[in-house]
mmCIF file of C-alpha atoms in Angstrom:
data_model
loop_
_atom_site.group_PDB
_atom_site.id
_atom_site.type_symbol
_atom_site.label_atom_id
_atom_site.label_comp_id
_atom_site.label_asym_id
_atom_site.label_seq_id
_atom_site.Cartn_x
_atom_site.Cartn_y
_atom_site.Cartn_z
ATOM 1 C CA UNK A 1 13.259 23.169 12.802
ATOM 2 C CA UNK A 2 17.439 23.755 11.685
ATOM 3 C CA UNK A 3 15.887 25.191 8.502
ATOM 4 C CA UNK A 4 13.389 27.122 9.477
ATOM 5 C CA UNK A 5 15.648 28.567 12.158
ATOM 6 C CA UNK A 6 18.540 29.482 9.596
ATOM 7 C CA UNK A 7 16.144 30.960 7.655
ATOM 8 C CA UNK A 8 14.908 33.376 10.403
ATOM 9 C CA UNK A 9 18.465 34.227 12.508
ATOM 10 C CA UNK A 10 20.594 33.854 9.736
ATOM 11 C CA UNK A 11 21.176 36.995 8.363
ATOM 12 C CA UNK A 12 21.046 38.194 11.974
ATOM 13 C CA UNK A 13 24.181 36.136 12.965
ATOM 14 C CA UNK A 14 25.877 37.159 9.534
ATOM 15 C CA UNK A 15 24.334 40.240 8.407
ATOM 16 C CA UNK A 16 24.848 40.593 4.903
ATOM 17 C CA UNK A 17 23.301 40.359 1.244
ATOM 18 C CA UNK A 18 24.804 37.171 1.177
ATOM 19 C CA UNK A 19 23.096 35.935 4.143
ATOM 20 C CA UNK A 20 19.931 37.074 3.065
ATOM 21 C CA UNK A 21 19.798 35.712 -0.279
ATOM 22 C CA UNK A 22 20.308 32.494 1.782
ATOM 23 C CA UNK A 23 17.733 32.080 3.990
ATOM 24 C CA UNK A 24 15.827 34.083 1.621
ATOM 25 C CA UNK A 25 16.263 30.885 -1.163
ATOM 26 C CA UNK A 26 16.149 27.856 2.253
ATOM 27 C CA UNK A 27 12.640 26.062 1.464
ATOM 28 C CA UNK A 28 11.223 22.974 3.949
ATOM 29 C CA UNK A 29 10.591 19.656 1.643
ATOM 30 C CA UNK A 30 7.766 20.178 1.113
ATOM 31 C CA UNK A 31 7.121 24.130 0.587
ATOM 32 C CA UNK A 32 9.542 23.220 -2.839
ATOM 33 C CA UNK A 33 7.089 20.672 -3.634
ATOM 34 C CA UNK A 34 3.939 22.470 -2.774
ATOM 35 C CA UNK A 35 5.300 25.200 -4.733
ATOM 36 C CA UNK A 36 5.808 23.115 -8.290
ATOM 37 C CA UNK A 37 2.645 21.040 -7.785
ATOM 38 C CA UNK A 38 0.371 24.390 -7.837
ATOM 39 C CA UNK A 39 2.540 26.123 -10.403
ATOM 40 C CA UNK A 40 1.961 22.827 -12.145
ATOM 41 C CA UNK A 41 5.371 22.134 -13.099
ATOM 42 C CA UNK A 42 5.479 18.867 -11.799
ATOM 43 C CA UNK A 43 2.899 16.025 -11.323
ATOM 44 C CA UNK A 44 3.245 12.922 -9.438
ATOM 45 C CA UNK A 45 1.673 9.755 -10.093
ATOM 46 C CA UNK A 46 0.048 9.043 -6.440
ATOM 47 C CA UNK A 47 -1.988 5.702 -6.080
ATOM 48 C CA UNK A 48 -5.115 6.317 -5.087
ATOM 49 C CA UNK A 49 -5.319 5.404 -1.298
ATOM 50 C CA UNK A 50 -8.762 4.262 -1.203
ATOM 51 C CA UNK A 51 -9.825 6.686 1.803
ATOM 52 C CA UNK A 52 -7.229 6.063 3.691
ATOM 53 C CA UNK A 53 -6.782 7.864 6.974
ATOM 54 C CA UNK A 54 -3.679 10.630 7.642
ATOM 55 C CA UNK A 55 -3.661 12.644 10.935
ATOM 56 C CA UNK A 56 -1.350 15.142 10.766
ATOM 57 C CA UNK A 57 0.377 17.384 13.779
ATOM 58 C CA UNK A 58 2.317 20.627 12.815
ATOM 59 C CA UNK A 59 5.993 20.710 14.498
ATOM 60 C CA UNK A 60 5.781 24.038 16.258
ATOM 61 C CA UNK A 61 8.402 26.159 13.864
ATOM 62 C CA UNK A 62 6.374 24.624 11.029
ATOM 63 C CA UNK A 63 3.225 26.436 13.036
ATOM 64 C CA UNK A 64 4.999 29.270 13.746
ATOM 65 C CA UNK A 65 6.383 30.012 10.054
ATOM 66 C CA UNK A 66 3.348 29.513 8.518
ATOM 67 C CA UNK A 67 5.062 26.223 6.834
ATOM 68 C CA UNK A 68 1.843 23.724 7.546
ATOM 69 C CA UNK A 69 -0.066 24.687 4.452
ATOM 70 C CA UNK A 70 2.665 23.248 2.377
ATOM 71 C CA UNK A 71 2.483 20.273 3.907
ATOM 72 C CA UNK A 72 -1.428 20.094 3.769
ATOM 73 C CA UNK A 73 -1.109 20.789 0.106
ATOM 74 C CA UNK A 74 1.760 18.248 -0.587
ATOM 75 C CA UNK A 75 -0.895 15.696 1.551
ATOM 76 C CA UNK A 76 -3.824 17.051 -0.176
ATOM 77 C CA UNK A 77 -2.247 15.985 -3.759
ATOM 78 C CA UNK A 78 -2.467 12.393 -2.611
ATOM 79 C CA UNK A 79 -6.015 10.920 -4.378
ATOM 80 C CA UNK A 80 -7.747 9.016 -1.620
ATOM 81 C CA UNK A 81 -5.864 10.134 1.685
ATOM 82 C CA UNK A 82 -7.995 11.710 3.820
ATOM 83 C CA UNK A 83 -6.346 14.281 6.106
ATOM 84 C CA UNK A 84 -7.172 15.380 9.330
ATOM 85 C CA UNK A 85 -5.245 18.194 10.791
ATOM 86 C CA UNK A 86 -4.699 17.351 14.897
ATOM 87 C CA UNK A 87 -5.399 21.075 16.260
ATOM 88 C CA UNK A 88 -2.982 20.725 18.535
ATOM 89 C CA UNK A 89 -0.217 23.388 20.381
ATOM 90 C CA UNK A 90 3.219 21.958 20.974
ATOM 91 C CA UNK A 91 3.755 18.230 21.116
ATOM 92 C CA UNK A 92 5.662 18.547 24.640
ATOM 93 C CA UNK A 93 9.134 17.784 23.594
ATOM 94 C CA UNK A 94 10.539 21.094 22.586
ATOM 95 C CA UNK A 95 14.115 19.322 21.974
ATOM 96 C CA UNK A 96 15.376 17.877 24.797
ATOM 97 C CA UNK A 97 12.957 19.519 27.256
ATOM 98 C CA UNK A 98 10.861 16.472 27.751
ATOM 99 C CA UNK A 99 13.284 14.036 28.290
ATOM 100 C CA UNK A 100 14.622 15.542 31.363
ATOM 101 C CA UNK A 101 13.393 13.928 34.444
ATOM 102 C CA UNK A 102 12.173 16.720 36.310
ATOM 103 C CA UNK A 103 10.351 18.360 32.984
ATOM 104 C CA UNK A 104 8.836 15.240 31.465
ATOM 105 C CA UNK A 105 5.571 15.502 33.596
ATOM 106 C CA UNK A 106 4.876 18.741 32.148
ATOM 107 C CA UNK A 107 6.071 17.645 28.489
ATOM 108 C CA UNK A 108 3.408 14.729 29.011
ATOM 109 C CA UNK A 109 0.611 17.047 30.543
ATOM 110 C CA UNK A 110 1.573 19.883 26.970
ATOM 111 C CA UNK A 111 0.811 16.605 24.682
ATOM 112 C CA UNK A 112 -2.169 15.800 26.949
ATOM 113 C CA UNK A 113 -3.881 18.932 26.105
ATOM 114 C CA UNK A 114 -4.775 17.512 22.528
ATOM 115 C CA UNK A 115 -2.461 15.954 20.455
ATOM 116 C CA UNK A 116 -2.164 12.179 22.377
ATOM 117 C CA UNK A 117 -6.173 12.604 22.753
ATOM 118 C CA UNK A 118 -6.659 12.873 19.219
ATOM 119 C CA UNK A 119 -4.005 9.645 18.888
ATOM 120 C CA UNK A 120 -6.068 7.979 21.134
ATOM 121 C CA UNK A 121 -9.410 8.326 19.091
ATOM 122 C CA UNK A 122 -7.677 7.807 15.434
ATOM 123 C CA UNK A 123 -8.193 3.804 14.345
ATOM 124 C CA UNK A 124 -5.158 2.006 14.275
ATOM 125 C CA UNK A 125 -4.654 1.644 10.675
ATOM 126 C CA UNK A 126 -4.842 5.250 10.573
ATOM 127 C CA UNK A 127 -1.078 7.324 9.731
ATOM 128 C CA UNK A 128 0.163 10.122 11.827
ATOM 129 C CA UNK A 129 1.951 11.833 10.225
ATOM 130 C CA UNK A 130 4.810 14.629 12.022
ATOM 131 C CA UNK A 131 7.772 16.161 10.168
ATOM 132 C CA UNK A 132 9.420 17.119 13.905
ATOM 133 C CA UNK A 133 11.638 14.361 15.288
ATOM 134 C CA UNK A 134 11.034 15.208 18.769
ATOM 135 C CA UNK A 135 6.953 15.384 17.894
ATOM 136 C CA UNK A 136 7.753 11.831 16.333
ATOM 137 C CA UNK A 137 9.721 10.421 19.721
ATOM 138 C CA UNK A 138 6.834 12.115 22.020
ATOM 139 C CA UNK A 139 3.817 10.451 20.134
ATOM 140 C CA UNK A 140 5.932 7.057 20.215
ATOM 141 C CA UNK A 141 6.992 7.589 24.273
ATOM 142 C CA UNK A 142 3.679 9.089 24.823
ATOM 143 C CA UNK A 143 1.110 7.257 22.632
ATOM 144 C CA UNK A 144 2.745 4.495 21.339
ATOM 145 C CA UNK A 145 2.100 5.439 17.709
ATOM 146 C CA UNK A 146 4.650 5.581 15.234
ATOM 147 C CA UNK A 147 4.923 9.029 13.261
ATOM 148 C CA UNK A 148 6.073 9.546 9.856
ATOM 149 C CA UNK A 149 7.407 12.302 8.245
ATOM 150 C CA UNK A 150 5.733 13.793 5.369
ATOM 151 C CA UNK A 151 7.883 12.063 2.900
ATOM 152 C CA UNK A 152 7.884 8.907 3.668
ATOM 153 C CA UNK A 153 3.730 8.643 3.013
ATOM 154 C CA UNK A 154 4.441 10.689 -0.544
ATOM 155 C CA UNK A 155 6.859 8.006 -1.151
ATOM 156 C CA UNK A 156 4.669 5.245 0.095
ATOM 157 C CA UNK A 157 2.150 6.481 -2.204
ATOM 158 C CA UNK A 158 3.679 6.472 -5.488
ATOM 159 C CA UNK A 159 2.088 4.040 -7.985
ATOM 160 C CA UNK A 160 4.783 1.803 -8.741
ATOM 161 C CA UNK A 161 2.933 0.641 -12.100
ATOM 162 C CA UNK A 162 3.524 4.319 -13.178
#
């Protein structure tokens, strides 16, 4: 969310060419990656995760910024992992929002609405996968699952015989 946030006020705190060539050239993780895998100047030797269940949920400035297709892709390039985008709104956290005492019943209820349902019915081998650290601490608080960001299952799926 800090980089995807630069990217969109920088140039409005600091106007300037400068400023704009910045946020212009500021790329999430995995948008670089995404990026080089279709242009096909890199390739990564995945192991093949024999089916393998991922469920992914979208941090909300990943939503809003149109950034989840990168990570779909970067997922995607993994032979064997079969993703399953949660459709889900915001997680509930928002930050700090949904650890304060007299907003955590709504942050609960947001999640409620279908991201800790679709937790609920994935099998408990299955990965979630969230690049948000607050979606991460609501789907541990809220559904006891732990979340992972994107990079640690691309790491976690490198052949190591390659």
């Amino acid at each position: 969310s800090c980089l995807l946030t630069f990217r969109d006020e920088f140039a409005a705190l600091l106007p300037g060419a400068d400023s704009a060539l910045l946020a212009e050239r500021s790329f999430l993780f995995e948008e670089l990656l995404a990026a080089d895998l279709t242009a096909g100047r890199i390739a990564l030797p995945f192991a093949d995760q024999g089916g393998r269940v991922a469920h992914l949920h979208g941090h909300c400035h990943q939503k809003s910024f149109g950034a989840m297709g990168s990570v779909e892709t970067v997922l995607r390039a993994v032979p064997g992992l079969d993703l399953r985008v949660i459709e889900s709104s915001c997680c509930g956290m928002a930050g700090a929002f949904g650890y304060r005492p007299e907003s955590i019943e709504t942050s609960f209820a947001m999640a409620e609405l279908s991201l800790f349902p679709a937790l609920r019915a994935a099998g408990p081998d299955d990965l979630v996968v969230a690049d948000g650290t607050s979606c991460r601490h609501q789907i541990h608080d809220g559904a006891q699952r732990e979340a992972v960001h994107v990079a640690r299952v691309l790491a976690a799926a490198l052949d190591s015989a390659a």
